[in-house]
Amino acid sequence: MSLKVGAHVSIAGGVDNAVANQVEVGGNCGQIFTHSPQVWQDPNIDDGEAERFREGTERDMEGPWVIHTSYLVNLCTPKEGLREKSLDSMQKEVDAAERLGIPYVNVHLGAHTGAGVEGGLDNAASVIDDLDVPDGVTILIESDAGAGTKLGGEFEHLAGIIDRTETDIDVCVDTAHAFAAGYDLSTPEAVDQTIGEFDDVVGLEHLEYVHLNDSKHECGTNKDEHAHIGEGHIGEAGMERFLNHPDLTDVPLALETPTEDGKSFAWNIDRVRELRRD
Ligand SMILES: [Zn+2]
Ligand SMILES: [Zn+2]
């Protein structure tokens, strides 16, 4: 299958600019925010932009886009006010996805802040099931680095939320997060083991997207800082196996690598293409 890889690109100046931004870094799929992710804000997309985005995607992209929701969304929260804001924000993201023809909305489970793992997963399932998710849009739960009371670090949490929801949801594995959460990806054998474990616990049929990032911190540290592909603690051997694992070759990849040391998204996407063998 052809490699679907891209980056998290900016929508500055209009969401339709994301397509040109993606082409510029050599991507053929990828991720966007619909607004600044650090604040509560509604997507502000006019009909012309939405149409140009869909036309550009049809023309220039091979794989699917994914929307990453606001970092303030906390599906697991026991706090009513935060739950309501998260629900409202999520509804607007899935509606924006429908308008843009984007099939996926990626979200973190968030922190249970005292509700416990089971309580947090119950809270998250109830928010998801209160959404009116349009046809053609699927919510993806992103794997987490697992710091503090944040859920999604363990594959069991991802399986737990799939089990609890009436809604059909799937999963996005972030390689840097999974590694930080304790799933080794630094050798070919470790990659095979981790993919096997994911398949046993969650099921590879639920893996719809991957955030491909290397990690600045060691396995199991719960520290979430992304590194350039092949240059972190996952490293080249692990990345090469991940990119060529027979069960993963058709899964689209979005890079959230840093832009530092003179290495851009284009550099990282090139690196992915070099490490992939087909
Ligand atoms: Zn994320
Ligand atoms: Zn991610």
XYZ file of C-alpha atoms and ligand atoms in Angstrom:
280
model
C 0.000 0.000 0.000
C 1.132 3.542 -0.594
C 2.523 5.401 2.371
C 0.143 7.899 3.916
C 2.181 10.411 5.869
C 1.887 14.059 6.736
C 2.286 16.516 9.551
C 0.244 18.623 11.905
C -0.070 21.796 9.833
C -1.337 25.301 10.465
C -4.677 26.686 9.285
C -3.541 30.308 9.717
C -5.302 32.559 7.235
C -8.026 29.972 6.571
C -8.469 26.233 6.919
C -8.058 25.822 3.142
C -4.408 26.888 3.550
C -3.765 23.590 5.358
C -3.742 21.743 2.037
C -0.963 23.888 0.544
C 0.900 23.742 3.865
C 0.733 19.954 3.776
C 1.891 19.729 0.161
C 4.772 22.067 0.984
C 6.198 19.705 3.622
C 5.683 16.674 1.381
C 2.652 15.244 3.191
C -0.371 13.536 1.661
C -2.549 13.342 4.796
C -2.255 14.936 8.251
C -3.716 16.832 11.134
C -5.088 20.282 11.976
C -6.516 22.218 14.887
C -9.701 24.081 13.948
C -8.736 26.871 16.380
C -6.096 27.628 18.990
C -5.948 24.472 21.132
C -4.997 26.252 24.353
C -8.284 28.113 24.788
C -12.021 27.485 24.590
C -12.853 28.738 21.128
C -15.244 27.700 18.387
C -14.076 26.701 14.934
C -14.596 29.737 12.686
C -14.821 28.367 9.161
C -16.827 30.017 6.397
C -18.453 28.115 3.554
C -15.917 29.242 0.941
C -12.981 28.047 3.032
C -14.676 24.738 3.716
C -15.344 24.218 0.023
C -11.786 25.128 -0.980
C -10.456 22.781 1.721
C -12.546 19.887 0.391
C -11.563 20.591 -3.223
C -7.868 20.888 -2.342
C -8.021 17.665 -0.342
C -9.669 15.845 -3.221
C -7.000 17.142 -5.590
C -3.817 16.912 -3.527
C -4.228 14.472 -0.607
C -4.087 10.680 -0.672
C -4.910 9.890 2.926
C -7.366 11.239 5.473
C -7.137 14.364 7.579
C -7.734 14.286 11.311
C -8.836 17.158 13.576
C -7.063 17.360 16.941
C -9.391 18.795 19.585
C -8.555 21.482 22.130
C -6.161 20.543 24.923
C -8.707 21.866 27.411
C -11.202 19.101 26.623
C -11.310 16.598 29.472
C -13.668 13.707 28.820
C -12.887 11.968 32.115
C -13.569 14.892 34.393
C -15.917 14.522 37.361
C -16.504 18.338 37.299
C -19.852 19.267 35.775
C -18.763 22.634 34.340
C -15.729 21.165 32.612
C -17.809 18.260 31.336
C -20.306 20.659 29.738
C -17.561 22.717 28.099
C -15.862 19.567 26.830
C -19.129 18.245 25.414
C -19.890 21.556 23.682
C -16.363 21.809 22.260
C -16.406 18.211 21.022
C -19.774 18.722 19.330
C -18.374 21.694 17.432
C -15.308 19.701 16.371
C -17.312 16.777 15.005
C -19.619 19.219 13.202
C -16.574 21.013 11.723
C -15.200 17.655 10.610
C -18.423 16.933 8.739
C -18.327 20.331 6.994
C -14.703 19.785 5.968
C -15.172 16.174 4.898
C -12.675 15.086 7.578
C -13.345 11.533 8.785
C -11.612 11.695 12.188
C -11.634 13.800 15.351
C -8.758 12.942 17.700
C -9.140 13.553 21.435
C -7.292 12.722 24.657
C -9.286 11.037 27.386
C -8.053 13.623 29.867
C -7.442 13.337 33.598
C -9.839 11.676 36.026
C -8.661 14.011 38.836
C -9.834 11.734 41.618
C -12.715 9.914 39.932
C -10.495 6.839 39.537
C -9.791 4.863 36.382
C -13.207 3.227 36.186
C -15.029 6.432 37.105
C -13.001 8.440 34.605
C -13.723 6.000 31.800
C -17.433 6.022 32.720
C -17.403 9.842 32.583
C -15.673 9.834 29.198
C -18.100 7.306 27.740
C -21.040 9.379 28.896
C -19.695 12.520 27.169
C -19.050 10.616 23.929
C -22.504 9.060 23.999
C -24.112 12.470 24.563
C -22.598 13.741 21.301
C -24.468 13.798 18.032
C -21.658 12.474 15.833
C -22.426 13.030 12.129
C -22.287 10.118 9.695
C -18.831 9.775 8.210
C -17.075 11.149 11.307
C -15.353 8.894 13.848
C -13.894 9.934 17.192
C -10.388 8.618 17.807
C -9.111 8.293 21.358
C -5.406 9.156 21.444
C -3.029 7.063 23.504
C -1.474 9.106 26.295
C 1.881 9.339 28.045
C 0.002 8.603 31.267
C 1.294 11.318 33.604
C -0.657 12.061 36.793
C -4.279 10.954 36.595
C -4.438 11.166 32.803
C -6.022 8.113 31.229
C -5.097 6.454 27.949
C -1.547 5.525 28.901
C -2.487 1.880 29.292
C -3.931 0.034 26.320
C -6.532 -1.299 28.787
C -7.912 2.257 29.108
C -8.367 2.443 25.327
C -10.114 -0.930 25.336
C -12.154 0.202 28.347
C -13.547 3.280 26.602
C -14.371 1.306 23.443
C -16.249 -1.214 25.603
C -18.182 1.463 27.465
C -19.432 3.584 24.569
C -22.522 2.921 22.488
C -20.863 5.113 19.845
C -18.436 3.508 17.375
C -15.058 4.961 18.280
C -11.522 4.027 17.331
C -7.985 4.778 18.426
C -4.956 6.838 17.436
C -1.674 5.605 18.866
C 0.937 8.287 19.491
C 4.274 6.460 19.407
C 6.008 8.954 21.730
C 3.140 8.706 24.230
C 2.964 4.904 24.141
C 6.741 4.737 24.622
C 6.614 7.182 27.536
C 3.759 5.159 29.029
C 5.987 2.085 29.118
C 5.475 0.329 25.772
C 8.923 -0.230 24.325
C 9.352 0.576 20.631
C 13.128 0.924 20.525
C 14.027 -2.402 18.871
C 12.346 -4.486 16.159
C 11.490 -7.159 18.752
C 10.011 -4.558 21.125
C 7.890 -3.068 18.330
C 6.502 -6.508 17.471
C 5.787 -7.161 21.144
C 4.035 -3.817 21.642
C 1.938 -4.167 18.464
C 1.014 -7.690 19.542
C -0.039 -6.408 22.944
C -2.107 -3.635 21.375
C -3.807 -6.195 19.155
C -4.547 -8.481 22.123
C -5.901 -5.720 24.371
C -7.526 -3.215 21.976
C -7.525 -4.895 18.549
C -5.696 -3.607 15.496
C -9.056 -3.161 13.745
C -9.514 -0.112 16.020
C -6.220 1.519 15.007
C -7.234 4.170 12.475
C -4.395 6.680 12.779
C -0.896 6.987 14.231
C 0.862 10.059 15.558
C 4.417 9.186 14.600
C 6.857 10.896 16.930
C 10.148 9.933 18.491
C 10.613 10.582 22.212
C 13.061 12.810 24.055
C 12.588 10.716 27.188
C 13.130 7.075 27.979
C 10.515 4.362 27.945
C 8.227 4.389 30.977
C 9.049 7.909 32.152
C 5.514 9.254 31.424
C 7.206 12.356 29.996
C 5.675 13.696 26.815
C 8.213 15.484 24.649
C 8.507 14.645 20.987
C 11.789 14.205 19.122
C 12.750 14.054 15.444
C 12.125 10.695 13.781
C 14.990 8.307 14.578
C 16.766 10.779 16.836
C 15.061 10.096 20.150
C 14.964 7.119 22.487
C 12.772 5.128 20.094
C 15.532 5.599 17.544
C 16.072 4.489 14.000
C 15.801 0.707 14.447
C 12.482 0.984 16.272
C 11.083 3.508 13.813
C 12.152 1.417 10.853
C 10.377 -1.661 12.205
C 7.268 0.349 13.102
C 7.103 1.809 9.596
C 7.486 -1.613 7.992
C 5.429 -3.701 10.394
C 3.109 -5.725 8.136
C 0.021 -4.872 10.224
C 0.652 -1.114 10.079
C 1.612 -0.328 6.508
C -1.809 1.068 5.590
C -2.382 3.157 8.734
C -2.064 6.919 8.046
C 0.658 8.760 9.955
C 0.607 12.324 11.260
C 3.874 13.743 12.560
C 3.934 16.096 15.540
C 7.700 16.344 15.563
C 9.478 19.484 16.776
C 10.623 22.197 14.427
C 14.066 22.835 15.878
C 17.736 22.104 15.122
C 17.068 23.172 11.543
C 14.831 20.104 11.063
C 11.378 20.828 9.744
C 8.350 18.648 9.110
C 9.713 18.208 5.576
C 12.935 16.756 7.015
C 10.992 14.356 9.229
C 8.638 13.266 6.437
C 11.668 12.589 4.222
C 13.128 10.510 7.036
C 9.918 8.453 7.231
C 10.029 7.829 3.476
C 13.682 6.722 3.730
C 12.945 4.287 6.552
C 9.949 2.787 4.780
C 10.965 0.004 2.410
C 8.263 -0.085 -0.239
Zn -2.660 14.803 21.094
Zn -0.153 12.994 19.496
